[in-house]
Each structure stands twice: as structure tokens, then as C-alpha cells.
Amino acid sequence: GKVGFLGEHSMMDGMPAVAFSDYIIKTKYGDLKKRPREKVNVQDKSQQVTNIFEHCFSLLESSGANENIKPLISKAKIDFEKLVTDNQLDVQSFQGYGTAFMKKAGFSPDAYVQMAIQLATFRLFGKQVGTYESTQVRPFLHGRTETTRSVSLASAAFVKRMGLRSIHDDDTEARNEKLSLLREAATQHSEYTRQAARGMGVDRHLMGLFMLVDG
């Protein structure tokens, strides 16, 4: 079978949802049948959920700012709903090969897929566009994410050499050149990811400088 998981995670990190999904996928029906059935009291479980906005409106009312905030909240809801409805998702299941082949070929699966995204974007729009990949910085206290940027000089060289149309090259030299450019782009992407995981990325640094100036 197939399963998909789509969520809006502005209120939380995506990793707990990933761990939850991974647990579901790896749990076998046979193992579940062997477990003793547990009666779950839905009422008790719902009481464990905390409404983090419970006291917000009362605090706003006491400060006299509520009338100014209400229209902004309404507009934010409308903007969010429009953003959701403006997006369309179409899932394609690729069965050609998987991570085993990528690793055997000497590529990081993440970097390989990111370069595939770059090539697809280039062929779709005729240019590369800003691409955001989240990188965990959890080794740091309160660390959440840093941005890995898939667009680089190396990825630009790769997609431009591949061209806007898929062409089968019988020329061994041309095929080797494309493969070499792919390896270079993937290597640079992996290195950027490692640096970002060490807190050496660009986006959070610039954001910190912005907050210092704006504050």
C-alpha cells in the first residue's frame, strides 16, 4: 500500500511528525495483534491538550488593544486560507530506483534528489529559483533549523549543461562531463549541509543581524 502525510507545521517542528510517521510505517499489523488491547478514554486524552491561546484575548482586552488586533487576526485567517487554496498537490510515485542505487553510485541520496529538483525546476521555468531545504541544528541549545541552499554555482553549471530538454547522449565524453558536473554539484550541496548543521549557514546569521538592526 501507499501512505502520505501532509501537514502545516508553523506551530511546531516537522521532525516529531516525521518520527510519528516513521513509527506508523515500521509498525507491523502482526505485532499490533499481539499487544493487549488498551481502552482509551478520549475525554482523558483531550484534557492533556493545552490551548496555548486561551488567555490571549483576555490579556488583549485588558490592555485595550483587542479592537485593533481582531481585524488583523481576521485578515491573517483569510490570507492563510487563500494561500492553502492556491496550492495544488499531485503525488508521483517513482519506481525506477531508490536510495540503494544512489549510494551505490557514490551519491548522497539527499544531494542527488536536490539536484534532480534543480534540473526539474530549470526545465520547468527556464531558470533556477530560490530553494529552501531545512537542516537540523539540534546539537545547539534551543537549536532548530538552518537553511541549506540548493542553488549554487555548481548546480547552475550542472543544469545548464543538461539543458532545457532531455537529450540522450551517445557521446561518451559528453555523458562523462554531465556526470562529473552532477558529482561536483552534489558534493558542494553535501558540504553546505554539513556547514549548516554546524551553525555555519547564511540565512540564520542574516536573520540575526536583521533583528539586531530592526530592534
Coordinates of N, CA and C in Angstrom, one line a residue, residues 14-100:
G14 N 8.9 20.0 12.2 CA 8.4 18.9 11.4 C 8.9 17.6 11.8
M15 N 10.0 17.5 12.6 CA 10.6 16.2 13.0 C 9.7 15.4 13.8
P16 N 9.0 15.9 14.8 CA 8.1 15.0 15.5 C 7.1 14.3 14.6
A17 N 6.6 15.0 13.6 CA 5.6 14.4 12.7 C 6.3 13.4 11.8
V18 N 7.6 13.6 11.5 CA 8.4 12.6 10.7 C 8.6 11.3 11.6
A19 N 8.9 11.5 12.9 CA 9.1 10.4 13.8 C 7.8 9.6 13.9
F20 N 6.7 10.3 14.0 CA 5.4 9.7 14.2 C 5.1 8.9 12.9
S21 N 5.3 9.5 11.8 CA 5.0 8.7 10.5 C 5.9 7.5 10.4
D22 N 7.2 7.7 10.7 CA 8.1 6.6 10.6 C 7.7 5.4 11.6
Y23 N 7.2 5.8 12.7 CA 6.8 4.7 13.7 C 5.6 4.0 13.1
I24 N 4.6 4.7 12.5 CA 3.5 4.0 11.9 C 3.9 3.1 10.8
I25 N 4.8 3.6 9.9 CA 5.3 2.8 8.8 C 6.0 1.5 9.2
K26 N 6.8 1.6 10.3 CA 7.6 0.5 10.7 C 6.8 -0.5 11.7
T27 N 5.6 -0.1 12.1 CA 4.8 -1.0 13.0 C 4.0 -2.0 12.1
K28 N 4.2 -3.2 12.4 CA 3.5 -4.3 11.6 C 2.2 -4.7 12.3
Y29 N 1.2 -5.0 11.4 CA -0.1 -5.4 11.9 C 0.0 -6.6 12.8
G30 N 0.9 -7.5 12.5 CA 1.0 -8.7 13.3 C 1.5 -8.4 14.7
D31 N 2.4 -7.4 14.8 CA 2.9 -7.0 16.2 C 1.7 -6.3 17.0
L32 N 0.9 -5.6 16.3 CA -0.2 -4.9 16.9 C -1.2 -5.9 17.5
K33 N -1.4 -7.0 16.7 CA -2.4 -8.0 17.2 C -1.9 -8.7 18.4
K34 N -0.6 -8.8 18.6 CA -0.1 -9.5 19.8 C -0.1 -8.6 21.0
R35 N -0.3 -7.3 20.8 CA -0.3 -6.4 22.0 C -1.7 -6.5 22.7
P36 N -1.7 -6.4 24.0 CA -3.0 -6.4 24.7 C -3.8 -5.1 24.4
R37 N -5.1 -5.2 24.1 CA -5.9 -4.1 23.8 C -6.0 -3.1 25.0
E38 N -5.8 -1.9 24.7 CA -5.9 -0.8 25.7 C -7.1 0.0 25.5
K39 N -8.0 0.1 26.5 CA -9.1 1.0 26.4 C -8.7 2.5 26.6
V40 N -9.0 3.3 25.6 CA -8.6 4.7 25.7 C -9.8 5.6 25.9
N41 N -9.6 6.3 27.0 CA -10.7 7.3 27.3 C -10.4 8.6 26.6
V42 N -11.2 8.9 25.6 CA -10.9 10.0 24.7 C -11.0 11.3 25.5
Q43 N -11.9 11.4 26.5 CA -12.1 12.6 27.3 C -10.8 12.9 28.1
D44 N -10.2 11.8 28.7 CA -8.9 12.0 29.4 C -7.8 12.5 28.5
K45 N -7.8 11.9 27.3 CA -6.7 12.3 26.4 C -6.9 13.8 25.9
S46 N -8.1 14.2 25.7 CA -8.4 15.5 25.2 C -8.0 16.6 26.3
Q47 N -8.1 16.1 27.6 CA -7.7 17.1 28.6 C -6.2 17.3 28.7
Q48 N -5.4 16.5 28.0 CA -4.0 16.7 28.0 C -3.5 17.7 27.0
V49 N -4.5 18.1 26.1 CA -4.2 19.1 25.1 C -4.4 20.5 25.6
T50 N -3.4 21.3 25.5 CA -3.4 22.7 26.1 C -3.7 23.7 25.0
N51 N -4.6 24.6 25.2 CA -4.9 25.7 24.3 C -3.9 26.8 24.7
I52 N -2.9 27.0 23.9 CA -1.9 28.0 24.2 C -2.4 29.4 24.0
F53 N -3.5 29.6 23.3 CA -4.1 30.9 23.1 C -5.2 31.2 24.0
E54 N -5.4 30.4 25.0 CA -6.6 30.5 25.9 C -6.7 31.9 26.5
H55 N -5.6 32.5 27.0 CA -5.7 33.7 27.7 C -5.3 34.9 26.9
C56 N -5.1 34.7 25.6 CA -4.6 35.8 24.7 C -5.6 36.9 24.6
F57 N -6.9 36.6 24.3 CA -7.9 37.6 24.1 C -8.2 38.4 25.4
S58 N -8.2 37.7 26.5 CA -8.5 38.4 27.8 C -7.4 39.4 28.1
L59 N -6.1 39.0 27.8 CA -5.0 39.9 28.0 C -5.1 41.1 27.1
L60 N -5.5 40.9 25.8 CA -5.6 42.0 24.9 C -6.7 42.9 25.3
E61 N -7.8 42.4 25.8 CA -8.9 43.2 26.2 C -8.5 44.1 27.4
S62 N -7.8 43.5 28.3 CA -7.4 44.3 29.5 C -6.4 45.4 29.1
S63 N -5.6 45.2 28.0 CA -4.7 46.2 27.6 C -5.3 47.2 26.6
G64 N -6.6 47.0 26.2 CA -7.2 47.9 25.3 C -6.8 47.8 23.9
A65 N -6.1 46.7 23.6 CA -5.6 46.6 22.2 C -6.4 45.6 21.4
N66 N -7.4 45.0 22.0 CA -8.2 43.9 21.3 C -8.9 44.4 20.0
E67 N -9.4 45.6 20.1 CA -10.2 46.1 18.9 C -9.2 46.3 17.7
N68 N -8.0 46.6 18.0 CA -7.0 46.7 16.9 C -6.5 45.4 16.4
I69 N -6.5 44.4 17.3 CA -5.9 43.1 16.9 C -7.0 42.2 16.1
K70 N -8.2 42.3 16.5 CA -9.3 41.5 15.9 C -9.3 41.5 14.3
P71 N -9.2 42.7 13.7 CA -9.2 42.8 12.3 C -8.0 42.1 11.7
L72 N -6.9 42.3 12.4 CA -5.6 41.7 11.9 C -5.7 40.1 11.9
I73 N -6.3 39.6 13.0 CA -6.5 38.2 13.1 C -7.4 37.7 12.0
S74 N -8.5 38.4 11.7 CA -9.4 38.0 10.6 C -8.7 38.0 9.3
K75 N -7.9 39.1 9.0 CA -7.2 39.2 7.8 C -6.1 38.0 7.7
A76 N -5.5 37.7 8.8 CA -4.5 36.6 8.7 C -5.2 35.3 8.4
K77 N -6.4 35.0 8.9 CA -7.1 33.8 8.6 C -7.5 33.8 7.1
I78 N -7.9 34.9 6.6 CA -8.3 35.0 5.2 C -7.1 34.7 4.3
D79 N -6.0 35.4 4.6 CA -4.7 35.2 3.9 C -4.2 33.8 3.9
F80 N -4.3 33.1 5.1 CA -3.9 31.8 5.2 C -4.7 30.8 4.4
E81 N -6.1 31.0 4.4 CA -7.0 30.2 3.6 C -6.7 30.3 2.1
K82 N -6.4 31.5 1.7 CA -6.2 31.8 0.3 C -4.9 31.1 -0.1
L83 N -3.9 31.2 0.8 CA -2.6 30.5 0.5 C -2.8 29.0 0.3
V84 N -3.6 28.4 1.2 CA -3.9 27.0 1.1 C -4.6 26.6 -0.2
T85 N -5.6 27.4 -0.5 CA -6.4 27.1 -1.7 C -5.6 27.3 -3.0
D86 N -4.6 28.2 -2.9 CA -3.8 28.5 -4.1 C -2.8 27.4 -4.5
N87 N -2.7 26.4 -3.5 CA -1.7 25.4 -3.7 C -2.4 24.1 -4.2
Q88 N -1.7 23.4 -5.1 CA -2.3 22.1 -5.6 C -1.1 21.1 -5.4
L89 N -1.5 19.9 -4.9 CA -0.5 18.8 -4.7 C -0.8 17.6 -5.6
D90 N 0.1 17.2 -6.3 CA 0.0 16.0 -7.1 C 1.2 15.0 -6.8
V91 N 0.9 13.9 -6.3 CA 2.0 13.0 -5.8 C 2.3 12.0 -7.0
Q92 N 3.5 11.9 -7.3 CA 4.0 10.9 -8.3 C 4.9 9.9 -7.6
S93 N 4.6 8.6 -7.8 CA 5.4 7.6 -7.2 C 6.4 7.0 -8.2
F94 N 7.7 7.4 -7.9 CA 8.8 7.0 -8.8 C 9.3 5.6 -8.4
Q95 N 9.3 4.6 -9.3 CA 9.7 3.3 -9.0 C 11.0 2.9 -9.8
G96 N 11.6 3.8 -10.5 CA 12.8 3.5 -11.3 C 13.9 3.0 -10.5
Y97 N 14.2 3.6 -9.4 CA 15.3 3.2 -8.4 C 15.1 4.0 -7.2
G98 N 15.9 3.7 -6.2 CA 15.8 4.3 -4.9 C 17.2 4.7 -4.3
T99 N 17.2 4.8 -3.0 CA 18.4 5.3 -2.3 C 19.6 4.3 -2.4
A100 N 19.2 3.0 -2.6 CA 20.3 1.9 -2.7 C 21.1 2.2 -3.9

